[in-house]
C-alpha cells in the first residue's frame, strides 16, 4: 500500500540538491576561514555532514515516506555502529597508561635541529616558528663563544 | 501481509544496514585512533590533501545522486528513455569521481605518502635516503651482472661487484661507453658507502668527510678525553642528496629518490586515508557495475527494471552518504 502511493509524495528534488550544494560550499568555507579554535571548525563541519546525510536519507532515499519498518531495520545497526567507537575509546582513545611511540622520543631533539636548518624557509606552520624563536636565543651566545 | 515493500528492496536495506556497520567500524576506529594519537599531520604540505579536489568530488557525487533520483522518477513514470539518459549521466559522474580520486592518489604516490613508507623523524628520513640510494646502486650494478660484463659468484654482494666493476672500467673489455658508465657507477657506489658509513657511525658528513680510513682515524685520535666527533646532521644529508641530483652524471639514476620530508604520525594517517577512501572507491565501482548492467539492457530496460533502478539508486545514495562523512573527517578535520 505504502509502496503504491509512493509517487503521491512529490519531493522537490532540485531544492534538496541545491541545499546539499550549499552545505558543501559551507563546509569548504569553514575550512578556509580556519577559526582560531579548531573545535569550532570540527563541530561545524560535522554538523553540516549530519544535515547533508539527513537530507539524502530523508528525501533521496525516501526514508521520510517509508513505513515503520525503517526503524526496526536501522535502529540495531545504528546502535551497534555507535557502540563500537564507545567500546574502543577507553582502551585506545583515552590513555590511562603511558604510550611511548618510538618516534616521540627522538622527535624533539632532531626536530629542533631541523628547524634550525630550515629557519626562514617559511614552509612550516606557525607553531614551529614559535619553537624556532627560543632556539635562536640559545644559539646566539654559543656562536659568540666560538668567535671569542 | 508482511512489510509493504518489494523483497529486493528489503534485502537491499538489510545489506545497507551491514554497510553502515562496515563503514562506521572504519570511521569509529579512525576517530578513536586520532583521539588516542599524540599528534596528527594536518598541514597539506605534509599530507598532500587537496580540500578543493575533495570538495569537488563531494559536489560530483551529490549531482550524481540527484541524477539517480531523477532516473528513478522517470522509471516510475515509464519514461524509460529519460531514465536511461540520467543513468548515463550518473555513470559519467562516477567516472569523473574516480578520475579526480586518481589524480589525488597520484599526488600521494608522487610524494611517497604511503603507509609504512613515510619517515616520521629526521633520522628515519636519513635512513630512507640511504636505503633508496642502495637500491639505485643495486639497479645500476644489475645492468652489468645481467649482461655478464662482470663475473661475480653473488650478484647481491655489492662490494664484490664494485671491485670487479672497477677492474672492468680500467680494462679494455666492452665498449668505451660501458667502461665510462662503469667508472661513474663505481664512484656512485663510493658515495653511497660513504653516506652509509656516516649514518652508521653518526658522524658529520661535512666536518669528517671520510667515515672510515686514515682521515677518520686521525680525527678520532685527535679527540680530547670525553669529546666526540660532530654528529651527522639532517641538513648535511639534504645537501648531499641535492648535490647528487644536481650532478649530471647521476641525475637520471637518482631522480627517483624522494626528497627528505619527515611527517610525524604520517603512516597512521596514510593507512587510514587509503583504507577508507579505497573501500569507498570499491563501492563506487560496484555502483557503476549496477548501472552498467541496467544500461546494457538497452531498450529492454522497461517496467521490470524499476526496482533494479530504485535499489541501485538507494545503494548509490549510500555511497554518497559515506563520502559526505569522509570528506569533512579526512579533508577538513
CSV table of C-alpha atoms in Angstrom, one decimal:
chain,number,residue,atom,x,y,z
A,1,UNK,CA,0.0,0.0,0.0
A,2,UNK,CA,2.6,2.4,1.1
A,3,UNK,CA,4.6,1.5,-1.9
A,4,UNK,CA,1.7,2.3,-4.3
A,5,UNK,CA,1.3,5.9,-3.1
A,6,UNK,CA,5.0,6.5,-3.5
A,7,UNK,CA,4.7,8.9,-6.3
A,8,UNK,CA,2.0,10.8,-4.4
A,9,UNK,CA,4.8,12.3,-2.2
A,10,UNK,CA,6.2,14.6,-4.7
A,11,UNK,CA,9.5,15.9,-3.5
A,12,UNK,CA,11.2,18.9,-5.0
A,13,UNK,CA,14.5,17.1,-5.6
A,14,UNK,CA,16.1,20.1,-7.1
A,15,UNK,CA,15.6,22.0,-3.9
A,16,UNK,CA,17.2,19.2,-1.9
A,17,UNK,CA,20.1,19.1,-4.4
A,18,UNK,CA,20.5,22.9,-4.0
A,19,UNK,CA,20.6,22.6,-0.2
A,20,UNK,CA,23.2,19.9,-0.5
A,21,UNK,CA,25.4,22.0,-2.7
A,22,UNK,CA,25.1,25.0,-0.3
A,23,UNK,CA,26.0,22.7,2.6
A,24,UNK,CA,29.1,21.5,0.7
A,25,UNK,CA,30.1,25.1,0.0
A,26,UNK,CA,29.7,26.0,3.6
A,27,UNK,CA,31.9,23.2,4.9
A,28,UNK,CA,34.7,24.2,2.5
A,29,UNK,CA,34.2,27.9,3.6
A,30,UNK,CA,34.5,26.9,7.2
A,31,UNK,CA,37.8,25.2,6.4
A,32,UNK,CA,39.1,28.2,4.5
A,33,UNK,CA,38.1,30.5,7.3
A,34,UNK,CA,40.1,28.4,9.8
A,35,UNK,CA,38.8,29.6,13.1
A,36,UNK,CA,41.2,30.3,16.0
A,37,UNK,CA,39.6,27.4,17.9
A,38,UNK,CA,39.9,24.2,15.9
A,39,UNK,CA,37.0,22.6,17.8
A,40,UNK,CA,34.6,25.2,16.2
A,41,UNK,CA,35.5,24.0,12.7
A,42,UNK,CA,35.2,20.4,13.7
A,43,UNK,CA,31.8,20.8,15.3
A,44,UNK,CA,30.5,23.0,12.4
A,45,UNK,CA,31.7,20.7,9.5
A,46,UNK,CA,30.4,17.6,11.3
A,47,UNK,CA,27.0,19.3,12.0
A,48,UNK,CA,26.8,20.1,8.2
A,49,UNK,CA,27.7,16.5,7.4
A,50,UNK,CA,24.9,15.2,9.6
A,51,UNK,CA,22.5,17.7,8.0
A,52,UNK,CA,23.6,16.6,4.5
A,53,UNK,CA,23.3,12.9,5.5
A,54,UNK,CA,19.8,13.5,6.8
A,55,UNK,CA,18.7,15.3,3.6
A,56,UNK,CA,20.0,12.4,1.5
A,57,UNK,CA,18.4,9.8,3.6
A,58,UNK,CA,15.0,11.5,4.1
A,59,UNK,CA,14.4,12.7,0.5
A,60,UNK,CA,16.7,10.9,-1.9
A,61,UNK,CA,16.3,7.6,-0.1
A,62,UNK,CA,12.6,8.2,0.6
A,63,UNK,CA,13.0,7.3,4.3
A,64,UNK,CA,10.6,10.1,5.2
A,65,UNK,CA,7.8,8.3,3.4
A,66,UNK,CA,8.6,4.7,4.4
A,67,UNK,CA,6.6,2.7,7.0
A,68,UNK,CA,7.8,2.0,10.5
A,69,UNK,CA,9.9,-0.9,9.2
A,70,UNK,CA,12.7,1.6,8.7
A,71,UNK,CA,13.1,1.9,12.5
A,72,UNK,CA,13.1,-1.8,13.1
A,73,UNK,CA,15.8,-2.2,10.4
A,74,UNK,CA,18.0,0.7,11.0
A,75,UNK,CA,17.9,1.1,14.8
A,76,UNK,CA,20.0,-2.1,15.6
A,77,UNK,CA,22.8,-1.2,13.1
A,78,UNK,CA,22.9,2.4,14.4
A,79,UNK,CA,23.2,1.2,17.9
A,80,UNK,CA,26.0,-1.2,17.0
A,81,UNK,CA,27.7,1.4,14.9
A,82,UNK,CA,27.7,3.9,17.8
A,83,UNK,CA,28.7,1.1,20.2
A,84,UNK,CA,31.9,0.2,18.5
A,85,UNK,CA,33.8,3.6,19.0
A,86,UNK,CA,32.5,3.8,22.5
A,87,UNK,CA,33.8,0.3,23.2
A,88,UNK,CA,37.2,1.1,21.8
A,89,UNK,CA,37.5,4.5,23.3
A,90,UNK,CA,38.6,3.6,26.8
A,91,UNK,CA,41.4,1.4,25.6
A,92,UNK,CA,42.9,3.4,22.8
A,93,UNK,CA,41.3,6.8,22.7
A,94,UNK,CA,41.7,7.7,26.4
A,95,UNK,CA,45.2,6.9,27.6
A,96,UNK,CA,45.1,5.8,31.2
A,97,UNK,CA,48.6,4.3,30.7
A,98,UNK,CA,51.7,5.9,29.1
A,99,UNK,CA,52.1,5.2,25.5
A,100,UNK,CA,55.6,5.7,24.2
A,101,UNK,CA,55.7,5.8,20.5
A,102,UNK,CA,59.4,5.5,19.4
A,103,UNK,CA,59.1,8.5,17.1
A,104,UNK,CA,58.2,10.7,20.1
A,105,UNK,CA,61.4,10.3,21.9
A,106,UNK,CA,63.8,11.3,19.1
A,107,UNK,CA,61.5,13.8,17.5
A,108,UNK,CA,62.1,16.6,20.0
A,109,UNK,CA,65.9,17.0,19.7
A,110,UNK,CA,66.1,16.1,16.0
A,111,UNK,CA,63.3,18.4,15.2
A,112,UNK,CA,65.0,21.4,16.8
A,113,UNK,CA,68.0,20.7,14.6
A,114,UNK,CA,65.7,20.5,11.5
A,115,UNK,CA,64.0,23.8,12.4
A,116,UNK,CA,67.3,25.4,12.9
A,117,UNK,CA,68.5,24.2,9.4
A,118,UNK,CA,65.3,25.3,7.8
A,119,UNK,CA,64.8,28.5,9.7
A,120,UNK,CA,63.4,31.3,7.5
A,121,UNK,CA,62.3,28.7,4.9
A,122,UNK,CA,58.8,29.6,5.7
A,123,UNK,CA,57.4,26.2,4.6
A,124,UNK,CA,56.2,25.2,8.1
A,125,UNK,CA,53.3,26.4,10.1
A,126,UNK,CA,53.2,29.0,12.9
A,127,UNK,CA,53.5,26.5,15.7
A,128,UNK,CA,57.0,25.6,14.5
A,129,UNK,CA,58.1,29.2,14.1
A,130,UNK,CA,57.1,29.6,17.8
A,131,UNK,CA,59.6,26.8,18.6
A,132,UNK,CA,62.3,28.2,16.3
A,133,UNK,CA,62.4,31.6,18.1
A,134,UNK,CA,63.7,30.4,21.5
A,135,UNK,CA,66.1,28.0,19.7
A,136,UNK,CA,67.7,31.1,18.2
A,137,UNK,CA,68.1,32.7,21.6
A,138,UNK,CA,70.1,29.6,22.7
A,139,UNK,CA,72.2,29.6,19.6
A,140,UNK,CA,73.3,33.2,19.8
A,141,UNK,CA,75.6,33.1,22.9
A,142,UNK,CA,77.2,29.9,21.6
A,143,UNK,CA,78.1,31.5,18.4
A,144,UNK,CA,79.7,34.4,20.3
A,145,UNK,CA,81.6,31.9,22.4
A,146,UNK,CA,83.1,30.3,19.3
A,147,UNK,CA,84.2,33.7,17.9
A,148,UNK,CA,85.9,34.5,21.2
B,1,UNK,CA,0.8,-9.2,4.9
B,2,UNK,CA,4.4,-8.6,5.8
B,3,UNK,CA,6.4,-5.4,5.0
B,4,UNK,CA,4.8,-3.4,2.3
B,5,UNK,CA,7.9,-3.1,0.1
B,6,UNK,CA,9.4,-5.5,-2.5
B,7,UNK,CA,11.6,-8.2,-1.2
B,8,UNK,CA,14.5,-6.9,-3.3
B,9,UNK,CA,14.2,-3.5,-1.5
B,10,UNK,CA,14.0,-5.1,1.9
B,11,UNK,CA,17.1,-7.2,1.0
B,12,UNK,CA,19.0,-4.1,-0.1
B,13,UNK,CA,18.1,-2.2,3.1
B,14,UNK,CA,19.3,-5.1,5.2
B,15,UNK,CA,22.5,-5.0,3.1
B,16,UNK,CA,22.8,-1.3,3.7
B,17,UNK,CA,22.4,-2.0,7.4
B,18,UNK,CA,25.5,-4.1,7.3
B,19,UNK,CA,27.3,-1.5,5.2
B,20,UNK,CA,26.6,1.1,7.8
B,21,UNK,CA,28.4,-1.0,10.4
B,22,UNK,CA,31.2,-1.7,7.9
B,23,UNK,CA,32.0,1.9,7.4
B,24,UNK,CA,31.3,3.1,10.9
B,25,UNK,CA,33.8,0.5,12.0
B,26,UNK,CA,36.4,2.4,9.9
B,27,UNK,CA,35.2,5.8,10.9
B,28,UNK,CA,34.9,4.9,14.5
B,29,UNK,CA,38.4,3.4,14.6
B,30,UNK,CA,39.8,6.5,12.9
B,31,UNK,CA,38.2,8.8,15.5
B,32,UNK,CA,39.4,6.6,18.4
B,33,UNK,CA,42.9,6.3,16.9
B,34,UNK,CA,43.0,10.0,16.2
B,35,UNK,CA,41.9,10.9,19.8
B,36,UNK,CA,44.5,8.4,21.1
B,37,UNK,CA,47.3,9.7,18.9
B,38,UNK,CA,49.5,12.4,20.4
B,39,UNK,CA,49.5,14.3,17.1
B,40,UNK,CA,48.2,14.3,13.6
B,41,UNK,CA,49.6,15.6,10.3
B,42,UNK,CA,47.1,18.3,9.2
B,43,UNK,CA,49.4,20.5,7.1
B,44,UNK,CA,48.5,19.9,3.4
B,45,UNK,CA,52.2,20.4,2.7
B,46,UNK,CA,52.8,17.2,4.6
B,47,UNK,CA,49.7,15.1,3.7
B,48,UNK,CA,49.1,16.3,0.1
B,49,UNK,CA,45.4,16.5,0.9
B,50,UNK,CA,43.6,18.8,-1.5
B,51,UNK,CA,40.5,20.2,0.1
B,52,UNK,CA,39.3,21.6,-3.2
B,53,UNK,CA,39.5,18.3,-5.1
B,54,UNK,CA,37.7,16.6,-2.1
B,55,UNK,CA,35.0,19.3,-2.2
B,56,UNK,CA,34.7,18.9,-5.9
B,57,UNK,CA,34.3,15.2,-5.5
B,58,UNK,CA,31.6,15.8,-2.9
B,59,UNK,CA,29.8,18.0,-5.4
B,60,UNK,CA,30.2,15.4,-8.2
B,61,UNK,CA,28.6,12.7,-6.0
B,62,UNK,CA,25.7,15.0,-5.0
B,63,UNK,CA,24.9,15.8,-8.6
B,64,UNK,CA,25.1,12.1,-9.4
B,65,UNK,CA,22.8,11.3,-6.5
B,66,UNK,CA,20.3,13.8,-7.8
B,67,UNK,CA,20.5,12.3,-11.3
B,68,UNK,CA,19.8,8.8,-10.0
B,69,UNK,CA,16.7,10.1,-8.2
B,70,UNK,CA,15.5,11.7,-11.5
B,71,UNK,CA,16.2,8.4,-13.3
B,72,UNK,CA,14.1,6.5,-10.7
B,73,UNK,CA,11.3,9.1,-11.0
B,74,UNK,CA,11.4,8.7,-14.8
B,75,UNK,CA,11.2,4.9,-14.4
B,76,UNK,CA,8.1,5.2,-12.2
B,77,UNK,CA,6.5,7.4,-14.8
B,78,UNK,CA,7.5,4.9,-17.6
B,79,UNK,CA,9.8,7.5,-19.3
B,80,UNK,CA,12.4,4.9,-19.9
B,81,UNK,CA,14.5,6.9,-22.4
B,82,UNK,CA,14.8,9.7,-19.9
B,83,UNK,CA,15.7,7.2,-17.2
B,84,UNK,CA,18.4,5.8,-19.4
B,85,UNK,CA,19.8,9.3,-20.2
B,86,UNK,CA,20.1,10.1,-16.5
B,87,UNK,CA,21.6,6.8,-15.7
B,88,UNK,CA,24.3,7.5,-18.3
B,89,UNK,CA,24.9,10.9,-16.7
B,90,UNK,CA,25.3,9.2,-13.3
B,91,UNK,CA,27.7,6.7,-14.7
B,92,UNK,CA,29.7,9.6,-16.3
B,93,UNK,CA,29.9,11.4,-13.0
B,94,UNK,CA,31.0,8.2,-11.2
B,95,UNK,CA,33.9,8.0,-13.7
B,96,UNK,CA,34.7,11.7,-13.1
B,97,UNK,CA,34.7,11.0,-9.3
B,98,UNK,CA,37.2,8.2,-9.8
B,99,UNK,CA,39.4,10.3,-12.1
B,100,UNK,CA,39.6,13.1,-9.5
B,101,UNK,CA,40.3,10.4,-6.9
B,102,UNK,CA,43.0,9.0,-9.2
B,103,UNK,CA,44.6,12.5,-9.5
B,104,UNK,CA,44.6,12.8,-5.7
B,105,UNK,CA,46.1,9.4,-5.3
B,106,UNK,CA,48.7,10.2,-7.9
B,107,UNK,CA,49.8,13.3,-5.8
B,108,UNK,CA,50.3,10.9,-2.9
B,109,UNK,CA,52.2,8.3,-4.8
B,110,UNK,CA,54.4,11.0,-6.3
B,111,UNK,CA,55.5,12.0,-2.8
B,112,UNK,CA,55.6,8.5,-1.4
B,113,UNK,CA,52.7,9.3,1.0
B,114,UNK,CA,52.0,5.6,1.5
B,115,UNK,CA,51.5,3.6,4.7
B,116,UNK,CA,54.8,2.3,6.1
B,117,UNK,CA,56.9,4.4,3.7
B,118,UNK,CA,56.8,7.8,5.4
B,119,UNK,CA,59.8,8.7,7.6
B,120,UNK,CA,58.4,10.1,10.8
B,121,UNK,CA,61.6,11.5,12.2
B,122,UNK,CA,64.6,13.2,10.6
B,123,UNK,CA,66.6,10.1,11.5
B,124,UNK,CA,64.2,7.9,9.6
B,125,UNK,CA,64.3,10.3,6.7
B,126,UNK,CA,68.1,10.0,6.6
B,127,UNK,CA,67.9,6.2,6.6
B,128,UNK,CA,65.3,6.3,3.8
B,129,UNK,CA,67.7,8.2,1.6
B,130,UNK,CA,70.4,5.6,2.4
B,131,UNK,CA,68.0,2.7,1.5
B,132,UNK,CA,66.9,4.3,-1.7
B,133,UNK,CA,70.4,5.1,-2.8
B,134,UNK,CA,71.4,1.5,-2.1
B,135,UNK,CA,68.5,0.4,-4.3
B,136,UNK,CA,69.7,2.7,-7.1
B,137,UNK,CA,73.3,1.3,-6.8
B,138,UNK,CA,71.8,-2.2,-6.9
B,139,UNK,CA,69.9,-1.5,-10.1
B,140,UNK,CA,72.9,0.1,-11.7
B,141,UNK,CA,75.1,-2.9,-10.9
B,142,UNK,CA,72.5,-5.3,-12.1
B,143,UNK,CA,72.9,-3.9,-15.6
B,144,UNK,CA,76.5,-5.3,-15.6
B,145,UNK,CA,75.9,-8.6,-13.8
B,146,UNK,CA,72.8,-9.3,-16.0
B,147,UNK,CA,74.8,-8.6,-19.2
B,148,UNK,CA,77.7,-10.8,-17.8
B,149,UNK,CA,80.1,-7.9,-18.2
B,150,UNK,CA,81.5,-8.7,-14.8
B,151,UNK,CA,81.6,-12.2,-13.4
B,152,UNK,CA,80.8,-12.5,-9.7
B,153,UNK,CA,79.7,-15.5,-7.7
B,154,UNK,CA,76.9,-13.5,-5.9
B,155,UNK,CA,75.3,-10.6,-7.8
B,156,UNK,CA,73.8,-9.3,-4.5
B,157,UNK,CA,77.2,-8.7,-3.0
B,158,UNK,CA,77.6,-5.1,-4.0
B,159,UNK,CA,81.2,-4.7,-2.7
B,160,UNK,CA,82.5,-7.6,-4.9
B,161,UNK,CA,80.5,-6.3,-7.9
B,162,UNK,CA,82.0,-2.9,-7.2
B,163,UNK,CA,85.6,-4.3,-7.1
B,164,UNK,CA,85.0,-6.2,-10.4
B,165,UNK,CA,83.5,-3.2,-12.0
B,166,UNK,CA,86.5,-1.1,-11.0
B,167,UNK,CA,88.7,-3.6,-12.8
B,168,UNK,CA,86.4,-3.7,-15.8
B,169,UNK,CA,86.4,0.1,-16.1
B,170,UNK,CA,90.1,0.2,-16.3
B,171,UNK,CA,90.4,-2.8,-18.7
B,172,UNK,CA,90.0,-2.8,-22.4
B,173,UNK,CA,86.9,-5.1,-22.4
B,174,UNK,CA,83.5,-4.0,-23.6
B,175,UNK,CA,82.6,-0.7,-25.3
B,176,UNK,CA,84.3,2.6,-24.2
B,177,UNK,CA,80.9,4.0,-23.2
B,178,UNK,CA,80.3,1.0,-21.0
B,179,UNK,CA,83.6,1.4,-19.3
B,180,UNK,CA,82.9,5.1,-18.7
B,181,UNK,CA,79.5,4.3,-17.2
B,182,UNK,CA,81.1,1.6,-15.0
B,183,UNK,CA,83.6,4.1,-13.7
B,184,UNK,CA,80.8,6.5,-12.9
B,185,UNK,CA,78.8,3.8,-11.1
B,186,UNK,CA,81.9,2.9,-9.1
B,187,UNK,CA,82.0,6.5,-7.9
B,188,UNK,CA,78.3,6.4,-7.1
B,189,UNK,CA,78.9,3.2,-5.0
B,190,UNK,CA,81.6,5.0,-3.2
B,191,UNK,CA,79.3,8.0,-2.4
B,192,UNK,CA,76.6,5.7,-1.1
B,193,UNK,CA,79.1,3.7,1.0
B,194,UNK,CA,80.4,6.9,2.5
B,195,UNK,CA,76.9,8.2,3.4
B,196,UNK,CA,76.1,4.8,4.8
B,197,UNK,CA,79.1,4.7,7.0
B,198,UNK,CA,78.5,8.2,8.2
B,199,UNK,CA,75.0,7.1,9.2
B,200,UNK,CA,76.2,4.0,11.0
B,201,UNK,CA,78.9,5.9,12.8
B,202,UNK,CA,76.6,9.0,13.2
B,203,UNK,CA,79.4,11.3,12.2
B,204,UNK,CA,79.1,14.6,10.4
B,205,UNK,CA,79.5,14.4,6.6
B,206,UNK,CA,81.0,17.9,6.3
B,207,UNK,CA,83.3,18.1,9.2
B,208,UNK,CA,84.5,14.5,8.9
B,209,UNK,CA,84.5,13.8,5.1
B,210,UNK,CA,85.5,10.2,5.4
B,211,UNK,CA,83.7,7.9,7.9
B,212,UNK,CA,86.5,5.3,7.6
B,213,UNK,CA,90.1,5.2,6.7
B,214,UNK,CA,93.2,7.1,7.9
B,215,UNK,CA,91.5,10.6,7.9
B,216,UNK,CA,88.7,9.3,10.2
B,217,UNK,CA,91.2,7.5,12.4
B,218,UNK,CA,93.3,10.7,12.7
B,219,UNK,CA,90.2,12.8,13.6
B,220,UNK,CA,89.3,10.3,16.3
B,221,UNK,CA,92.8,10.1,17.6
B,222,UNK,CA,92.8,13.9,17.9
B,223,UNK,CA,89.8,13.9,20.1
B,224,UNK,CA,90.3,15.1,23.7
B,225,UNK,CA,89.1,12.8,26.5
B,226,UNK,CA,85.3,12.8,26.7
B,227,UNK,CA,84.8,14.6,23.4
B,228,UNK,CA,83.1,13.0,20.4
B,229,UNK,CA,83.0,13.7,16.7
B,230,UNK,CA,80.3,16.1,15.5
B,231,UNK,CA,77.1,14.1,14.7
B,232,UNK,CA,75.5,13.7,11.3
B,233,UNK,CA,73.0,16.5,10.7
B,234,UNK,CA,69.8,16.3,8.7
B,235,UNK,CA,70.7,19.3,6.6
B,236,UNK,CA,74.0,17.6,5.6
B,237,UNK,CA,72.2,14.7,4.1
B,238,UNK,CA,69.8,17.0,2.4
B,239,UNK,CA,72.6,18.9,0.8
B,240,UNK,CA,74.3,15.6,-0.2
B,241,UNK,CA,71.1,14.4,-1.9
B,242,UNK,CA,70.6,17.8,-3.6
B,243,UNK,CA,74.2,17.7,-4.8
B,244,UNK,CA,73.7,14.2,-6.2
B,245,UNK,CA,70.5,15.2,-8.0
B,246,UNK,CA,72.2,18.2,-9.5
B,247,UNK,CA,75.1,16.2,-10.8
B,248,UNK,CA,74.5,15.5,-14.5
B,249,UNK,CA,76.2,12.1,-14.3
B,250,UNK,CA,73.8,10.7,-11.7
B,251,UNK,CA,70.7,12.9,-12.2
B,252,UNK,CA,68.9,10.3,-14.2
B,253,UNK,CA,69.6,7.4,-11.8
B,254,UNK,CA,68.8,9.3,-8.6
B,255,UNK,CA,65.9,11.4,-9.7
B,256,UNK,CA,63.6,8.7,-8.3
B,257,UNK,CA,64.9,9.2,-4.7
B,258,UNK,CA,62.3,11.1,-2.8
B,259,UNK,CA,63.2,14.4,-1.2
B,260,UNK,CA,63.6,14.2,2.6
B,261,UNK,CA,60.4,15.1,4.3
B,262,UNK,CA,59.7,13.6,7.7
B,263,UNK,CA,56.0,13.7,8.7
B,264,UNK,CA,55.2,12.8,12.3
B,265,UNK,CA,52.4,10.2,12.5
B,266,UNK,CA,52.2,10.3,8.7
B,267,UNK,CA,52.0,6.5,8.5
B,268,UNK,CA,48.9,6.2,10.7
B,269,UNK,CA,47.3,9.0,8.6
B,270,UNK,CA,48.2,7.3,5.3
B,271,UNK,CA,46.8,3.9,6.4
B,272,UNK,CA,43.5,5.4,7.4
B,273,UNK,CA,43.3,7.6,4.4
B,274,UNK,CA,43.9,4.8,1.9
B,275,UNK,CA,41.8,2.3,3.8
B,276,UNK,CA,38.7,4.5,3.9
B,277,UNK,CA,38.9,6.2,0.5
B,278,UNK,CA,40.0,2.9,-1.1
B,279,UNK,CA,37.0,1.0,0.2
B,280,UNK,CA,34.8,3.9,-0.8
B,281,UNK,CA,36.2,3.7,-4.3
B,282,UNK,CA,35.5,0.0,-4.5
B,283,UNK,CA,31.9,0.8,-3.6
B,284,UNK,CA,31.8,3.4,-6.4
B,285,UNK,CA,33.0,0.7,-8.8
B,286,UNK,CA,30.3,-1.7,-7.7
B,287,UNK,CA,27.6,1.0,-8.1
B,288,UNK,CA,28.9,1.7,-11.6
B,289,UNK,CA,28.6,-2.0,-12.3
B,290,UNK,CA,24.9,-1.9,-11.2
B,291,UNK,CA,24.2,1.0,-13.6
B,292,UNK,CA,26.1,-0.6,-16.5
B,293,UNK,CA,24.1,-3.8,-16.0
B,294,UNK,CA,20.8,-1.9,-16.3
B,295,UNK,CA,22.0,0.2,-19.2
B,296,UNK,CA,23.2,-2.9,-21.1
B,297,UNK,CA,19.6,-4.0,-21.4
B,298,UNK,CA,19.2,-1.1,-23.9
B,299,UNK,CA,15.6,-0.7,-25.0
B,300,UNK,CA,14.6,-3.8,-22.9
B,301,UNK,CA,15.0,-1.7,-19.8
B,302,UNK,CA,11.3,-1.4,-19.0
B,303,UNK,CA,8.9,-1.7,-16.1
B,304,UNK,CA,10.6,-4.8,-14.8
B,305,UNK,CA,13.7,-2.8,-14.2
B,306,UNK,CA,12.1,-0.1,-12.0
B,307,UNK,CA,13.0,-2.0,-8.8
B,308,UNK,CA,16.6,-2.5,-10.0
B,309,UNK,CA,17.0,1.2,-10.7
B,310,UNK,CA,15.4,2.1,-7.4
B,311,UNK,CA,17.7,-0.3,-5.5
B,312,UNK,CA,20.9,0.6,-7.2
B,313,UNK,CA,19.9,4.2,-6.6
B,314,UNK,CA,19.5,3.5,-2.9
B,315,UNK,CA,22.9,1.9,-2.9
B,316,UNK,CA,24.3,4.9,-4.8
B,317,UNK,CA,22.9,7.3,-2.2
B,318,UNK,CA,24.6,5.3,0.5
B,319,UNK,CA,27.9,5.7,-1.4
B,320,UNK,CA,27.3,9.4,-1.5
B,321,UNK,CA,26.4,9.3,2.2
B,322,UNK,CA,29.7,7.7,3.1
B,323,UNK,CA,31.6,10.3,1.2
B,324,UNK,CA,29.6,13.1,2.9
B,325,UNK,CA,31.2,11.9,6.2
B,326,UNK,CA,34.6,11.0,4.8
B,327,UNK,CA,35.1,14.5,3.2
B,328,UNK,CA,34.9,16.5,6.5
B,329,UNK,CA,36.7,13.8,8.5
B,330,UNK,CA,39.6,13.3,6.2
B,331,UNK,CA,39.9,16.5,4.3
B,332,UNK,CA,38.9,19.2,6.8
B,333,UNK,CA,39.5,17.9,10.3
